[in-house]
PDB file of C-alpha atoms and ligand atoms in Angstrom:
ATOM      1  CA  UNK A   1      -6.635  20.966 -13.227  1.00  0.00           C
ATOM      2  CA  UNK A   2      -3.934  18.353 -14.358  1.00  0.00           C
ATOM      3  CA  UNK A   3      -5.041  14.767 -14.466  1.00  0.00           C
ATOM      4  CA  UNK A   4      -2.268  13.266 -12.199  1.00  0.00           C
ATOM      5  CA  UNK A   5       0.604  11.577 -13.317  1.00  0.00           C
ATOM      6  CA  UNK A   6       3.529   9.606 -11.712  1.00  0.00           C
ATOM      7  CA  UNK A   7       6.366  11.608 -11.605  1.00  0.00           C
ATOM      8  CA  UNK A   8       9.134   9.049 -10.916  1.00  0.00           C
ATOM      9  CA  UNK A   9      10.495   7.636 -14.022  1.00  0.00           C
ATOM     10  CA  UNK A  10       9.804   4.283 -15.017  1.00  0.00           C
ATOM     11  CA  UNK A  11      12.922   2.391 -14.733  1.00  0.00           C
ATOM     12  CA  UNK A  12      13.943  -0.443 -16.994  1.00  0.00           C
ATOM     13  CA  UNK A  13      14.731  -3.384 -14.804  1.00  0.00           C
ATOM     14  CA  UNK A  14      17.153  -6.379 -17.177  1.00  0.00           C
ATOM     15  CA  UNK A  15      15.059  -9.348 -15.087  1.00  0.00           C
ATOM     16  CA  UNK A  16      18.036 -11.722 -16.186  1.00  0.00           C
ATOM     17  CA  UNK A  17      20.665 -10.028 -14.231  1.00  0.00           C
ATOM     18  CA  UNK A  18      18.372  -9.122 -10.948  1.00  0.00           C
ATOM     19  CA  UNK A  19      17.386 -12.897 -11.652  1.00  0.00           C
ATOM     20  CA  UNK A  20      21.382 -13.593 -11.439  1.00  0.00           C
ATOM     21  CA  UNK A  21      22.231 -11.387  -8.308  1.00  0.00           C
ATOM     22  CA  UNK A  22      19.415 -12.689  -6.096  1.00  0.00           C
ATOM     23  CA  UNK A  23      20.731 -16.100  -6.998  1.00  0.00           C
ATOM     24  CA  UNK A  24      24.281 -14.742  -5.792  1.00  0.00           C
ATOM     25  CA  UNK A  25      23.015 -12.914  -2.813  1.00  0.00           C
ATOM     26  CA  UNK A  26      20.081 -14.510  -2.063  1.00  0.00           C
ATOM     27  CA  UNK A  27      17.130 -11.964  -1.167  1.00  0.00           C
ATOM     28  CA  UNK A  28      16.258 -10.154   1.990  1.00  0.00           C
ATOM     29  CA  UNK A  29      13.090  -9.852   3.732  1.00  0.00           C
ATOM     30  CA  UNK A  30      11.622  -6.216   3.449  1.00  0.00           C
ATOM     31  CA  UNK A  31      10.729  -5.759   6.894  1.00  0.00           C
ATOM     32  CA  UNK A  32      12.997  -7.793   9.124  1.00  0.00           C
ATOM     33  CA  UNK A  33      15.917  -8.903   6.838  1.00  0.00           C
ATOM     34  CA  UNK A  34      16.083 -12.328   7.433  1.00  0.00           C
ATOM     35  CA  UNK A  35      16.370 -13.974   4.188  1.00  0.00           C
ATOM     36  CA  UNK A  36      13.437 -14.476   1.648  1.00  0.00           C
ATOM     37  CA  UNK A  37      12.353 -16.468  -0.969  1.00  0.00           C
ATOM     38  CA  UNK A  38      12.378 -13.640  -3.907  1.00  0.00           C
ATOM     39  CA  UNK A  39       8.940 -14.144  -5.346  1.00  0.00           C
ATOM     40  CA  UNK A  40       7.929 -13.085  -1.710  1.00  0.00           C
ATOM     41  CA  UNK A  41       9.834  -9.930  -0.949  1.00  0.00           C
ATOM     42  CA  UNK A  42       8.934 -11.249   2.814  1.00  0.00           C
ATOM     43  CA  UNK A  43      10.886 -13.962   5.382  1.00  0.00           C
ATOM     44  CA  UNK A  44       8.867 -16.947   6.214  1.00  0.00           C
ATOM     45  CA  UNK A  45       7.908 -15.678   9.561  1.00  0.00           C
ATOM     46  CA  UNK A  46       6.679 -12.590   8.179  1.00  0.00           C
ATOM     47  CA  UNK A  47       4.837 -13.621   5.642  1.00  0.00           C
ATOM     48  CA  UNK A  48       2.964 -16.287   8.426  1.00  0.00           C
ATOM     49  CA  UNK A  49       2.446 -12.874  10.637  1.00  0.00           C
ATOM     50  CA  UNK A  50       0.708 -11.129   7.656  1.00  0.00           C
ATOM     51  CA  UNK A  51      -2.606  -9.862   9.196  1.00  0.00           C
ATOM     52  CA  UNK A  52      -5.311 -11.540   6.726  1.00  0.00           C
ATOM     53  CA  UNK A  53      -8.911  -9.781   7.583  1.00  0.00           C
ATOM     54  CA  UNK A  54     -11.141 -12.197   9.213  1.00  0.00           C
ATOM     55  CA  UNK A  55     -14.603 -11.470   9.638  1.00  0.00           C
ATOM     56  CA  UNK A  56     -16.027  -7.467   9.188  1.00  0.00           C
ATOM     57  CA  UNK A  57     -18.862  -5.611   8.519  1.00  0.00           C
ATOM     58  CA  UNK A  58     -19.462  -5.329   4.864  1.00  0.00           C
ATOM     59  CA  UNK A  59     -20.155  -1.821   4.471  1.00  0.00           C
ATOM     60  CA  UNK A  60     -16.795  -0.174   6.346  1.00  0.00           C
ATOM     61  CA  UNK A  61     -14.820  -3.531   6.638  1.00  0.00           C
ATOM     62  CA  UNK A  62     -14.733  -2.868  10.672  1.00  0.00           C
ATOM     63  CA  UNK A  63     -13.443  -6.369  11.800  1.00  0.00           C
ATOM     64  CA  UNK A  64     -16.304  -7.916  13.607  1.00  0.00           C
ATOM     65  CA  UNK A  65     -16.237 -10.999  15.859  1.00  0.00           C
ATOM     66  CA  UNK A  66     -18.696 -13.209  13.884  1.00  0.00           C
ATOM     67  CA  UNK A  67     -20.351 -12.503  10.392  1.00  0.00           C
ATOM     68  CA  UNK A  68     -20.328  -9.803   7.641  1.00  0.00           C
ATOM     69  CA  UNK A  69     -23.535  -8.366   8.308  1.00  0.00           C
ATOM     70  CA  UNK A  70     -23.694  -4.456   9.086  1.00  0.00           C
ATOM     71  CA  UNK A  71     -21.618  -2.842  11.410  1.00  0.00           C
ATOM     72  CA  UNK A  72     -23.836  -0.558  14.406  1.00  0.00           C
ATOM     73  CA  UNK A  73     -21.798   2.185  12.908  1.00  0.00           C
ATOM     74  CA  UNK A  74     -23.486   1.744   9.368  1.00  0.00           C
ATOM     75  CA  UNK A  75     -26.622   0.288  10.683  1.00  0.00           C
ATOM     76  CA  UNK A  76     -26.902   4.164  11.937  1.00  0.00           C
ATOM     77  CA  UNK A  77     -25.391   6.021   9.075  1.00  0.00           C
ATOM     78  CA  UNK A  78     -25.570   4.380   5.752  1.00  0.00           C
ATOM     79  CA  UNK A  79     -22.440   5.185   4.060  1.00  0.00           C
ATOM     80  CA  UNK A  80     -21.966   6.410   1.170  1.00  0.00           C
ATOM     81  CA  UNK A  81     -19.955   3.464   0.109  1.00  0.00           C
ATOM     82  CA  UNK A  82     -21.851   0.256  -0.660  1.00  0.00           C
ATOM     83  CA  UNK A  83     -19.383  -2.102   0.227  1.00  0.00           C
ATOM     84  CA  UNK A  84     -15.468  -1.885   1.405  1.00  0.00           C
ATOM     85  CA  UNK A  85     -13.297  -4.785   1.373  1.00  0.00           C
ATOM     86  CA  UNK A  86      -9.824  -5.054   3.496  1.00  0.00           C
ATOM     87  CA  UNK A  87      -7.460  -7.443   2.257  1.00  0.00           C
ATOM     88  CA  UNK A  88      -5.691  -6.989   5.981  1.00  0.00           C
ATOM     89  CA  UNK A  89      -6.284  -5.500   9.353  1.00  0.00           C
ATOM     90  CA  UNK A  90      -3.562  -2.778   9.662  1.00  0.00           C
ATOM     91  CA  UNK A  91      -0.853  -4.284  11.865  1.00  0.00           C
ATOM     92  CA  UNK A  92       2.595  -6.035  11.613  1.00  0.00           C
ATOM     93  CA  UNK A  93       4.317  -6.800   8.943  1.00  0.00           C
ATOM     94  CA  UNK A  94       1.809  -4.006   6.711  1.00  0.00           C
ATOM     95  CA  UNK A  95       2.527  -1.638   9.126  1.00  0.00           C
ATOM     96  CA  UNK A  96       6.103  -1.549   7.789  1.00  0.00           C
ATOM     97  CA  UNK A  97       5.745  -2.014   4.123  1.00  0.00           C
ATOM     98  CA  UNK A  98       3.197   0.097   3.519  1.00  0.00           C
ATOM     99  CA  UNK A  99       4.583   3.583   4.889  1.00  0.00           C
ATOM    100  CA  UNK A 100       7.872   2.052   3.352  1.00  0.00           C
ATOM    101  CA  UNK A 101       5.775   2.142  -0.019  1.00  0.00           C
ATOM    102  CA  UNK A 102       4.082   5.588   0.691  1.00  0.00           C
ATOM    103  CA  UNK A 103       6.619   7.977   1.666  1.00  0.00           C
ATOM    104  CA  UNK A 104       9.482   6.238   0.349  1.00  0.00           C
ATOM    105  CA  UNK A 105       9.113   5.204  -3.040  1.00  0.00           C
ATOM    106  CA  UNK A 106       9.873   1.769  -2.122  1.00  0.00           C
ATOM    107  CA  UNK A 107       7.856  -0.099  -5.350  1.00  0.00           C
ATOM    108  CA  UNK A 108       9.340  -3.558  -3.950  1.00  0.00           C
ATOM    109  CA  UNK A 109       7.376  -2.766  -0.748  1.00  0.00           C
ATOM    110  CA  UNK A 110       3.616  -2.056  -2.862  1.00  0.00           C
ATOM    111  CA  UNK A 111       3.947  -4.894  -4.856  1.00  0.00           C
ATOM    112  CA  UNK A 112       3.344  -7.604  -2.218  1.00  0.00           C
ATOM    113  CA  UNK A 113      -0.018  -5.781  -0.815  1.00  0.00           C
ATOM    114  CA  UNK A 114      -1.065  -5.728  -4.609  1.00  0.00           C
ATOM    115  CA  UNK A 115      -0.860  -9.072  -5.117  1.00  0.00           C
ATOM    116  CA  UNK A 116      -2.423  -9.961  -2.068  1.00  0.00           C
ATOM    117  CA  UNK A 117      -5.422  -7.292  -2.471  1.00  0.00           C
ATOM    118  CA  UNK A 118      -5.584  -8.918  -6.204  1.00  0.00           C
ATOM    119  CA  UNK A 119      -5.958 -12.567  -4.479  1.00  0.00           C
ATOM    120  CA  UNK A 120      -8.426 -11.217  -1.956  1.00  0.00           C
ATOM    121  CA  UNK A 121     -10.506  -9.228  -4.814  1.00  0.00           C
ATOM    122  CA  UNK A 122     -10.532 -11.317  -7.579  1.00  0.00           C
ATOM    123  CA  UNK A 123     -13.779 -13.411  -6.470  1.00  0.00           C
ATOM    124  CA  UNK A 124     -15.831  -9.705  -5.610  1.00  0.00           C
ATOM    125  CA  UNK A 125     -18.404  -8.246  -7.810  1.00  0.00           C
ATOM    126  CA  UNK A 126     -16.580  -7.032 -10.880  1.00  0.00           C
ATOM    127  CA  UNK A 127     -16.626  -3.244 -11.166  1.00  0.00           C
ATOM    128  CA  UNK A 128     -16.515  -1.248 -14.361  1.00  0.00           C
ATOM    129  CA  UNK A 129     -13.454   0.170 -13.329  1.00  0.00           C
ATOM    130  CA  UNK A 130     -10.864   0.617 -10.514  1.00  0.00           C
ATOM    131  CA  UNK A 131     -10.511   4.831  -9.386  1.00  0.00           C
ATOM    132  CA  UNK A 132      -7.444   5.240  -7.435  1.00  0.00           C
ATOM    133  CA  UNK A 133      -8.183   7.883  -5.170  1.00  0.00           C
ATOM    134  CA  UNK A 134      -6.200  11.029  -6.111  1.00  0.00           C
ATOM    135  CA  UNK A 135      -3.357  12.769  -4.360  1.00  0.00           C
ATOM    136  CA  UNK A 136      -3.719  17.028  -4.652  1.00  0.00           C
ATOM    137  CA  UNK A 137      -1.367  18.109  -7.601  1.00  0.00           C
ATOM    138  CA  UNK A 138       0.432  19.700  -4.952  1.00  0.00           C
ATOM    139  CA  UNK A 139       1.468  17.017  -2.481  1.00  0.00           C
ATOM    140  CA  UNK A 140       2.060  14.541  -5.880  1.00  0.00           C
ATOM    141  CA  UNK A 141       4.909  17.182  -7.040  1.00  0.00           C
ATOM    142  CA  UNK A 142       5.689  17.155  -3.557  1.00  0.00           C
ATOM    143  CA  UNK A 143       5.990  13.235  -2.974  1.00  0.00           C
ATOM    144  CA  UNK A 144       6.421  12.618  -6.792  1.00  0.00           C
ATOM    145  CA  UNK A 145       4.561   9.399  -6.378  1.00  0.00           C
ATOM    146  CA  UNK A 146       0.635   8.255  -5.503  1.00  0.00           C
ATOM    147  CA  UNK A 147       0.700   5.128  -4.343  1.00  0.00           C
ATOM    148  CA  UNK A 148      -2.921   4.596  -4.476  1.00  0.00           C
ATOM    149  CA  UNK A 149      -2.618   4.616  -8.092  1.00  0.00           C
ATOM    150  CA  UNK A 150       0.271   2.225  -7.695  1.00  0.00           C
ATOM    151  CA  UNK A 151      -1.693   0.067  -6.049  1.00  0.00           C
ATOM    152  CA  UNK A 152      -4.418   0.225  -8.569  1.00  0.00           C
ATOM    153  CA  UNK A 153      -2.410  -0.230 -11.763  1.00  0.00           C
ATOM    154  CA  UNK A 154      -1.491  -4.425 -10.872  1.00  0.00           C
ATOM    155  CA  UNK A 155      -4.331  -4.811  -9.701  1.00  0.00           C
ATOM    156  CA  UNK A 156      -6.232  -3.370 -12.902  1.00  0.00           C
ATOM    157  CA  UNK A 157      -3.794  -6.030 -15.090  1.00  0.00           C
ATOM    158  CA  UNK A 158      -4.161  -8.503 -12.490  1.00  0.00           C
ATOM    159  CA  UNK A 159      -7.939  -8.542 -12.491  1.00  0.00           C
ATOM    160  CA  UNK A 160      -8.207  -7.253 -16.167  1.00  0.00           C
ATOM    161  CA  UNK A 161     -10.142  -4.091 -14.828  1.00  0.00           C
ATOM    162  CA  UNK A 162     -10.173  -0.974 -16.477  1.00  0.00           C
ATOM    163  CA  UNK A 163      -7.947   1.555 -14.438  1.00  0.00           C
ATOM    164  CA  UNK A 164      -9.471   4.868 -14.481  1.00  0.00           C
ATOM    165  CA  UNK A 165      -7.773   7.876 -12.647  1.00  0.00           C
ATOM    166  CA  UNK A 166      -9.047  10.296 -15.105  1.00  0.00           C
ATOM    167  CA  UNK A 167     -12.386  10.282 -13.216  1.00  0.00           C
ATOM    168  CA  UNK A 168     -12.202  11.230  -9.979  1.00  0.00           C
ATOM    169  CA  UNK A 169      -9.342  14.602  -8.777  1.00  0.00           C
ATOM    170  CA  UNK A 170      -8.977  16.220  -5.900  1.00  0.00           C
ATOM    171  CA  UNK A 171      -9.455  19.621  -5.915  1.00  0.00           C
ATOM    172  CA  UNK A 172      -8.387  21.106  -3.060  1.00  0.00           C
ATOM    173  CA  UNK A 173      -5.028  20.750  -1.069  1.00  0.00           C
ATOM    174  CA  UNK A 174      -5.984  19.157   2.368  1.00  0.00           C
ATOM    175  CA  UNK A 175      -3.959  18.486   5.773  1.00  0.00           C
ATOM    176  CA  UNK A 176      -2.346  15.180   6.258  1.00  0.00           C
ATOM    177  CA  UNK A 177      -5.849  13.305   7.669  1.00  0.00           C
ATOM    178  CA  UNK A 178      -3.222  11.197  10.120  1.00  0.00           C
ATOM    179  CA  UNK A 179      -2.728  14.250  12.023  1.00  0.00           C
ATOM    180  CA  UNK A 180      -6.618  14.644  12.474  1.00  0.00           C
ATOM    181  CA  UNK A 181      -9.146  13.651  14.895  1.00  0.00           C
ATOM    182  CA  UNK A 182     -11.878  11.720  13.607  1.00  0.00           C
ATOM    183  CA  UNK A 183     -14.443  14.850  13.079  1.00  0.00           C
ATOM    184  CA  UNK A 184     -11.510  16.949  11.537  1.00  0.00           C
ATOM    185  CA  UNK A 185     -10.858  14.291   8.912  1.00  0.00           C
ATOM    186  CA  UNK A 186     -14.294  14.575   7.912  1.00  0.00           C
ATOM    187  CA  UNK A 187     -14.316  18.404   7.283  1.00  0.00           C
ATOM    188  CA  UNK A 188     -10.837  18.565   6.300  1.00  0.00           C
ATOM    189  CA  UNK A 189     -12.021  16.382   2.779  1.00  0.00           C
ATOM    190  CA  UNK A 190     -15.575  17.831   2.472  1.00  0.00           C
ATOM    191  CA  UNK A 191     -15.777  18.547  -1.259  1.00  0.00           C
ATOM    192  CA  UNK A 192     -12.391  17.791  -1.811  1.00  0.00           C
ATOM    193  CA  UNK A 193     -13.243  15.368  -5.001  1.00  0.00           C
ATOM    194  CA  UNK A 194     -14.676  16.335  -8.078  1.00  0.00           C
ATOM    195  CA  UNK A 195     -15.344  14.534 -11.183  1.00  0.00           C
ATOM    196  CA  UNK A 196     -14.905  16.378 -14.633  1.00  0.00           C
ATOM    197  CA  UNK A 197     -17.984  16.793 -16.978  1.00  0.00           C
ATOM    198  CA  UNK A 198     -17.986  13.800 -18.496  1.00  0.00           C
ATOM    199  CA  UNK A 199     -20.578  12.197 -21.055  1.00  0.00           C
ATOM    200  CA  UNK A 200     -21.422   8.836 -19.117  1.00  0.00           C
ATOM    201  CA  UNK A 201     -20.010   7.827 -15.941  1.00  0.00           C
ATOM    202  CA  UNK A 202     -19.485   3.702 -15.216  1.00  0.00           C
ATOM    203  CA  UNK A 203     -22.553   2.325 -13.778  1.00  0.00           C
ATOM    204  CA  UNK A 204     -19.884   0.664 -10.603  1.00  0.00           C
ATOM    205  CA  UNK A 205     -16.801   1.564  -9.550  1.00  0.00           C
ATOM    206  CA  UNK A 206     -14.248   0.427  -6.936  1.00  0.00           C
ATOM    207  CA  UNK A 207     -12.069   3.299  -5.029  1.00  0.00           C
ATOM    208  CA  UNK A 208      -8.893   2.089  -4.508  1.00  0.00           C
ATOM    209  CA  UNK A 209      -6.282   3.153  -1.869  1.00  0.00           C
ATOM    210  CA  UNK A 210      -3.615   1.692   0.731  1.00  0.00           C
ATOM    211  CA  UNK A 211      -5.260   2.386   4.288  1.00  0.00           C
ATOM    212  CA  UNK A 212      -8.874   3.341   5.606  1.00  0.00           C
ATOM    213  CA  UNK A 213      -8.821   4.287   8.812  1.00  0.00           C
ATOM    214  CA  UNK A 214     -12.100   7.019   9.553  1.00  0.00           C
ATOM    215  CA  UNK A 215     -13.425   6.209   5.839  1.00  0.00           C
ATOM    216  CA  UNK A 216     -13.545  10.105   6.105  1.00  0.00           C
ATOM    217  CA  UNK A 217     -11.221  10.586   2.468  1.00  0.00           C
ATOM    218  CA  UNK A 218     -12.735   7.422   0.663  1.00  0.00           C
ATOM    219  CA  UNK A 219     -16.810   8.851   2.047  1.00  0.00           C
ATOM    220  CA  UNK A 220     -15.804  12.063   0.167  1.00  0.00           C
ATOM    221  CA  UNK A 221     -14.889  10.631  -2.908  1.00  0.00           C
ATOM    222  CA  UNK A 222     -17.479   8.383  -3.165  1.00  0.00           C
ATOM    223  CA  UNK A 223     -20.046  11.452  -2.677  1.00  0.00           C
ATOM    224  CA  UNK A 224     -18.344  13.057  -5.530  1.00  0.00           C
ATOM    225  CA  UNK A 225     -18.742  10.175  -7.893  1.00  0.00           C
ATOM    226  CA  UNK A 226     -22.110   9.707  -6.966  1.00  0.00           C
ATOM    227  CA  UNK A 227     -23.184  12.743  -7.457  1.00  0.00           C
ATOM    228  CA  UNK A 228     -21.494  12.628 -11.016  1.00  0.00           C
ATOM    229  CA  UNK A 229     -23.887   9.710 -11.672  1.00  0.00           C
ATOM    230  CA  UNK A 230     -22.095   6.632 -10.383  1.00  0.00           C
ATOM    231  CA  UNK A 231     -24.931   3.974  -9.132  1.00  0.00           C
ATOM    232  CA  UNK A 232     -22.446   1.694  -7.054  1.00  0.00           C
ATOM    233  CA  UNK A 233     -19.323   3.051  -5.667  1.00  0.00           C
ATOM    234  CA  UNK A 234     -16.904  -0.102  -3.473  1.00  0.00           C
ATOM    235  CA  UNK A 235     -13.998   0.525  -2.007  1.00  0.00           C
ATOM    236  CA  UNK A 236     -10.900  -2.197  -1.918  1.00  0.00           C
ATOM    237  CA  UNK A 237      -8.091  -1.212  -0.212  1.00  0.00           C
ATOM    238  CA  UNK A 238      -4.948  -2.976   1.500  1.00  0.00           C
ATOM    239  CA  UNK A 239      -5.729  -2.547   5.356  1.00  0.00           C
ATOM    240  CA  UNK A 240      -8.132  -1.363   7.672  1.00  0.00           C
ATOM    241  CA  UNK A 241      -7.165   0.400  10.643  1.00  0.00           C
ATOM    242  CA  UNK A 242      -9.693  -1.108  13.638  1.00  0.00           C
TER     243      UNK A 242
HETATM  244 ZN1   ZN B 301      10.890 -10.929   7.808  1.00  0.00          ZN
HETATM  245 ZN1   ZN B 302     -19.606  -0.864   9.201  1.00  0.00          ZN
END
């Protein structure tokens, strides 16, 4: 089994001359076009609609009206994960960039949710490393791209966290989980993750990926790495579908 790699070619950008054209052209918002301050990627207005997580159970990251205590989803499962933390609350303007990121290669679309889950992890407990959570093989030749690992890699340099997607790979091929009802999802990722033998394992680890929406793909990788002798396994990832 392949570790994973990006397949799209790193592209050397001259910052001088896109420095030079946006001062020409000025720059456009991502989602709505208006015009945008560059360092922003988004209009004014969309960057005030940006849908910050408020309060939410610490465990799933369910927004909840008052408090981060438990969730009564988690309060009657445990989860595997110990804690999940949602930079946003899937909705307007994420709902744009991110599939804009995902099935469209658009990096300029991924880099704003980085910084902003980098802003809303940096004061967390520190983790030994950040694990993307891995595309199949398959669908990565398909796509070409994982942008869960493109998510994790600025916010590994932001935080100065060790980026490890040699840990965790998904071994079997599974069906698109948005397609699936909620008990589907779960048994469509059963025992989908493995981790390699491997001498030691990092004591904590945070899985990293764009959207949770059951937990169903992030629960199975976190089995997986516990089983391969991870004590604390987090998940941080951009926005949380209520
Ligand atoms: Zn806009
Ligand atoms: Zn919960």
């Amino acid at each position: 089994m392949p570790t994973p790699v990006n397949l799209t070619p790193q592209l050397p950008v001259d910052h001088g001359f896109r420095h030079r054209l946006l001062r020409l052209f000025g720059s456009r918002c991502l989602v709505c076009r208006e015009r945008a301050a560059a360092e922003h990627a988004l209009c004014d207005a969309c960057l005030a609609a940006l849908p910050w997580a408020g309060a939410a159970c610490a465990r799933c990251a369910m927004p909840l009206p008052t408090g981060d205590g438990p969730c009564g989803a988690c309060l009657r499962r445990a989860p595997p994960l110990d804690a999940v933390h949602a930079a946003f609350v899937y909705g307007f303007p994420i709902d744009r960039l991110l599939p804009r990121f995902k099935f469209h290669h658009d990096l300029a679309a991924g880099a704003l949710p980085a910084r902003c889950m980098a802003a809303r992890c940096a004061g967390l407990p520190r983790p030994d490393a950040l694990v993307p959570v891995p595309l199949h093989a398959a669908r990565l030749r398909r796509r070409g791209y994982d942008q869960a690992l493109e998510l994790a890699r600025p916010l590994a340099s932001r935080l100065t966290l060790p980026l490890r997607d040699d840990l965790l790979q998904r071994t079997r091929a599974t069906s698109a989980q948005s397609e699936l009802a909620a008990v589907a999802r779960r048994r469509n990722v059963r025992g989908a993750f493995a981790c390699g033998q491997r001498p030691a394992m990092p004591a904590h680890v945070a899985l990293i990926d764009d959207v949770m929406t059951t937990g169903a793909t992030l629960h199975a990788a976190a089995i997986a790495l516990r089983r391969a002798g991870v004590a604390r396994v987090d998940a941080w990832v951009c926005a949380r579908v209520p």
